[in-house]
XYZ file of C-alpha atoms in Angstrom:
221
model
C -90.677 -126.123 204.254
C -91.753 -126.859 200.690
C -91.655 -124.050 198.155
C -95.452 -124.289 197.748
C -96.207 -123.773 201.446
C -96.925 -120.265 202.629
C -95.565 -119.244 206.044
C -97.520 -116.745 208.141
C -95.021 -113.963 207.473
C -93.328 -111.436 209.730
C -95.835 -108.592 209.594
C -97.672 -109.437 212.818
C -94.388 -109.498 214.771
C -93.369 -105.976 213.782
C -94.440 -103.308 216.296
C -96.828 -100.871 214.653
C -95.417 -98.006 216.751
C -91.745 -98.689 215.986
C -90.041 -95.296 215.957
C -86.439 -96.413 215.613
C -84.243 -99.211 214.345
C -83.657 -100.161 217.983
C -87.395 -100.731 218.365
C -87.329 -103.118 215.414
C -84.153 -104.788 216.617
C -85.738 -105.393 220.002
C -88.825 -106.999 218.455
C -87.038 -109.169 215.877
C -86.090 -112.046 218.256
C -89.794 -112.762 218.724
C -90.441 -113.301 215.022
C -92.036 -116.606 214.073
C -92.911 -115.608 210.527
C -91.387 -118.737 209.002
C -89.824 -121.977 210.205
C -86.210 -120.775 209.933
C -86.273 -119.381 213.473
C -86.604 -122.866 214.947
C -83.131 -124.076 213.899
C -81.169 -120.818 213.856
C -79.241 -119.725 216.936
C -80.745 -116.244 216.851
C -82.169 -113.583 214.599
C -79.586 -111.396 212.867
C -80.875 -107.857 212.393
C -79.264 -105.023 210.437
C -76.570 -102.789 211.852
C -75.426 -99.260 211.205
C -76.617 -95.734 211.756
C -80.132 -94.680 210.786
C -78.593 -91.695 208.964
C -76.353 -93.893 206.788
C -76.233 -92.718 203.193
C -75.736 -96.230 201.827
C -77.864 -99.289 202.595
C -76.366 -102.620 201.539
C -78.745 -105.570 201.422
C -77.450 -109.136 201.336
C -79.036 -112.570 201.381
C -79.096 -114.055 204.890
C -76.753 -114.547 207.850
C -74.028 -117.132 207.537
C -72.846 -119.556 210.205
C -70.633 -117.050 212.036
C -73.243 -114.275 211.787
C -75.806 -116.653 213.276
C -73.504 -117.322 216.217
C -72.577 -113.684 216.824
C -75.939 -112.098 216.013
C -74.424 -109.523 213.635
C -74.552 -109.310 209.829
C -71.423 -109.521 207.662
C -68.924 -110.560 210.320
C -67.824 -113.801 208.598
C -65.396 -114.243 205.692
C -67.774 -112.632 203.173
C -68.269 -109.692 205.494
C -64.547 -109.159 205.917
C -64.124 -109.228 202.150
C -66.986 -106.743 201.756
C -65.399 -104.328 204.212
C -62.147 -104.431 202.244
C -64.024 -103.889 198.983
C -65.971 -100.955 200.455
C -62.681 -99.318 201.437
C -61.120 -99.995 198.040
C -64.176 -98.422 196.406
C -63.684 -95.231 198.414
C -66.855 -95.539 200.479
C -66.766 -94.460 204.130
C -67.833 -97.557 206.128
C -69.369 -95.246 208.718
C -71.918 -94.240 206.069
C -73.051 -97.834 205.447
C -76.023 -99.680 206.941
C -75.802 -103.464 206.500
C -78.758 -105.815 206.507
C -80.075 -109.007 204.938
C -83.285 -109.808 203.130
C -83.747 -112.904 205.334
C -82.890 -112.544 209.022
C -82.370 -116.183 210.051
C -79.691 -118.624 208.897
C -80.968 -121.424 206.649
C -78.722 -124.467 206.586
C -78.414 -128.233 206.318
C -76.565 -130.320 208.877
C -73.793 -132.530 207.507
C -72.305 -134.239 210.482
C -71.490 -131.357 212.799
C -71.186 -128.806 210.001
C -73.960 -126.392 209.101
C -73.992 -125.938 205.334
C -75.580 -122.805 203.873
C -78.843 -123.213 201.974
C -80.204 -120.441 199.759
C -83.542 -119.143 201.106
C -86.628 -120.110 199.131
C -89.011 -117.551 197.711
C -91.385 -118.221 200.623
C -88.683 -117.188 203.106
C -87.904 -114.023 201.165
C -91.582 -113.063 201.095
C -92.152 -113.993 204.746
C -89.208 -111.857 205.919
C -89.810 -108.935 203.563
C -91.869 -106.927 206.120
C -88.728 -106.534 208.237
C -86.889 -105.075 205.260
C -89.816 -102.750 204.551
C -89.844 -101.646 208.201
C -86.097 -100.977 208.146
C -86.335 -98.925 204.972
C -89.182 -96.893 206.457
C -86.701 -95.616 209.071
C -83.776 -95.106 206.682
C -83.214 -92.364 204.123
C -80.283 -93.562 202.015
C -78.979 -91.875 198.919
C -77.773 -95.195 197.494
C -79.016 -98.777 197.865
C -76.578 -101.582 197.053
C -78.127 -104.958 196.262
C -75.717 -107.805 197.007
C -76.690 -110.895 195.047
C -79.784 -112.565 193.658
C -81.729 -113.110 196.901
C -81.552 -109.432 197.839
C -82.553 -108.526 194.286
C -85.623 -110.753 194.535
C -86.608 -109.159 197.853
C -86.294 -105.599 196.580
C -86.873 -105.822 192.839
C -88.861 -108.989 192.245
C -88.020 -112.397 190.767
C -87.476 -111.148 187.218
C -84.479 -108.935 188.068
C -81.110 -110.393 187.056
C -78.017 -109.083 188.814
C -75.750 -110.449 186.077
C -77.530 -108.325 183.458
C -77.744 -105.086 185.424
C -74.785 -105.062 187.808
C -72.871 -101.841 188.228
C -75.552 -99.758 186.495
C -77.180 -96.919 188.480
C -80.932 -97.430 188.571
C -83.540 -94.999 189.910
C -85.267 -96.006 193.125
C -88.147 -96.469 193.385
C -88.743 -97.594 189.806
C -92.490 -98.154 190.160
C -95.492 -96.852 192.085
C -95.777 -100.175 193.914
C -92.214 -100.036 195.199
C -92.694 -96.410 196.165
C -95.603 -97.582 198.299
C -93.780 -100.600 199.733
C -90.510 -98.796 200.468
C -91.366 -95.146 201.224
C -87.809 -93.826 201.454
C -87.911 -91.125 198.808
C -85.746 -90.946 195.695
C -82.424 -92.780 195.702
C -80.124 -94.646 193.336
C -79.737 -98.421 193.313
C -76.680 -100.408 192.254
C -76.736 -104.202 192.011
C -73.670 -106.399 192.317
C -72.667 -109.917 193.289
C -72.674 -111.071 196.886
C -69.162 -111.092 198.388
C -69.538 -114.815 199.076
C -69.573 -115.291 195.282
C -66.053 -113.863 195.196
C -64.942 -116.436 197.758
C -66.402 -119.229 195.621
C -65.011 -117.946 192.314
C -62.334 -119.842 190.433
C -60.636 -116.530 189.659
C -61.024 -114.585 192.893
C -58.938 -111.611 191.758
C -61.166 -110.961 188.752
C -64.342 -111.486 190.774
C -63.094 -109.147 193.499
C -62.124 -106.467 190.992
C -65.648 -106.667 189.545
C -67.195 -106.222 192.993
C -64.993 -103.207 193.704
C -65.853 -101.707 190.308
C -69.577 -101.992 191.052
C -69.157 -100.504 194.519
C -67.084 -97.689 193.016
C -70.157 -96.752 190.965
C -72.066 -96.443 194.248
C -69.253 -94.340 195.690
C -69.364 -91.973 192.737
C -73.123 -91.573 193.166
C -72.496 -90.538 196.779
C -69.860 -88.034 195.728
C -72.203 -86.575 193.139
């Protein structure tokens, strides 16, 4: 789909009477809000407890997540789990989700190569993120990478400029209306897949852990 085209969006596929994350999870496979559903194996919804104190938002499922139907179960997810532990955060207090729920890729032979979602996909899928947040009451939101930042904070936010800095959430009346979760703190950092791609993985990993440690300290406070 070209960047200029506007998909119908996910809103009409979200049950108006959804009272739980399970209600949303049950409805998500029927979403036809953009064209990504047609090539993906399945929708990949968020996972974790509704009472989780930390919500971590990533970009989209990867190849393995698409096959298994669970977020953050591939190499980047394994690295994230290690980083969460090294940062002193209880993984049982974490809810994991993505700003786009279907895997976007290009076929090269038999391989499916990740493609970053376009703005139209982020906007089309955003109602699912809004619906999830409406049922969550986190103390801390962790934004993992640029796509998640665009979904939550708009296209002008730059993770590289603001990573590891506690920010009040919501930071505007519009976001308070869009994501009615009450006051929280937000910390932005790189996506764990960026660590896997880095030339100096040790330094990149240490930076991720340092940012997540800020989130852990906010929880402790």
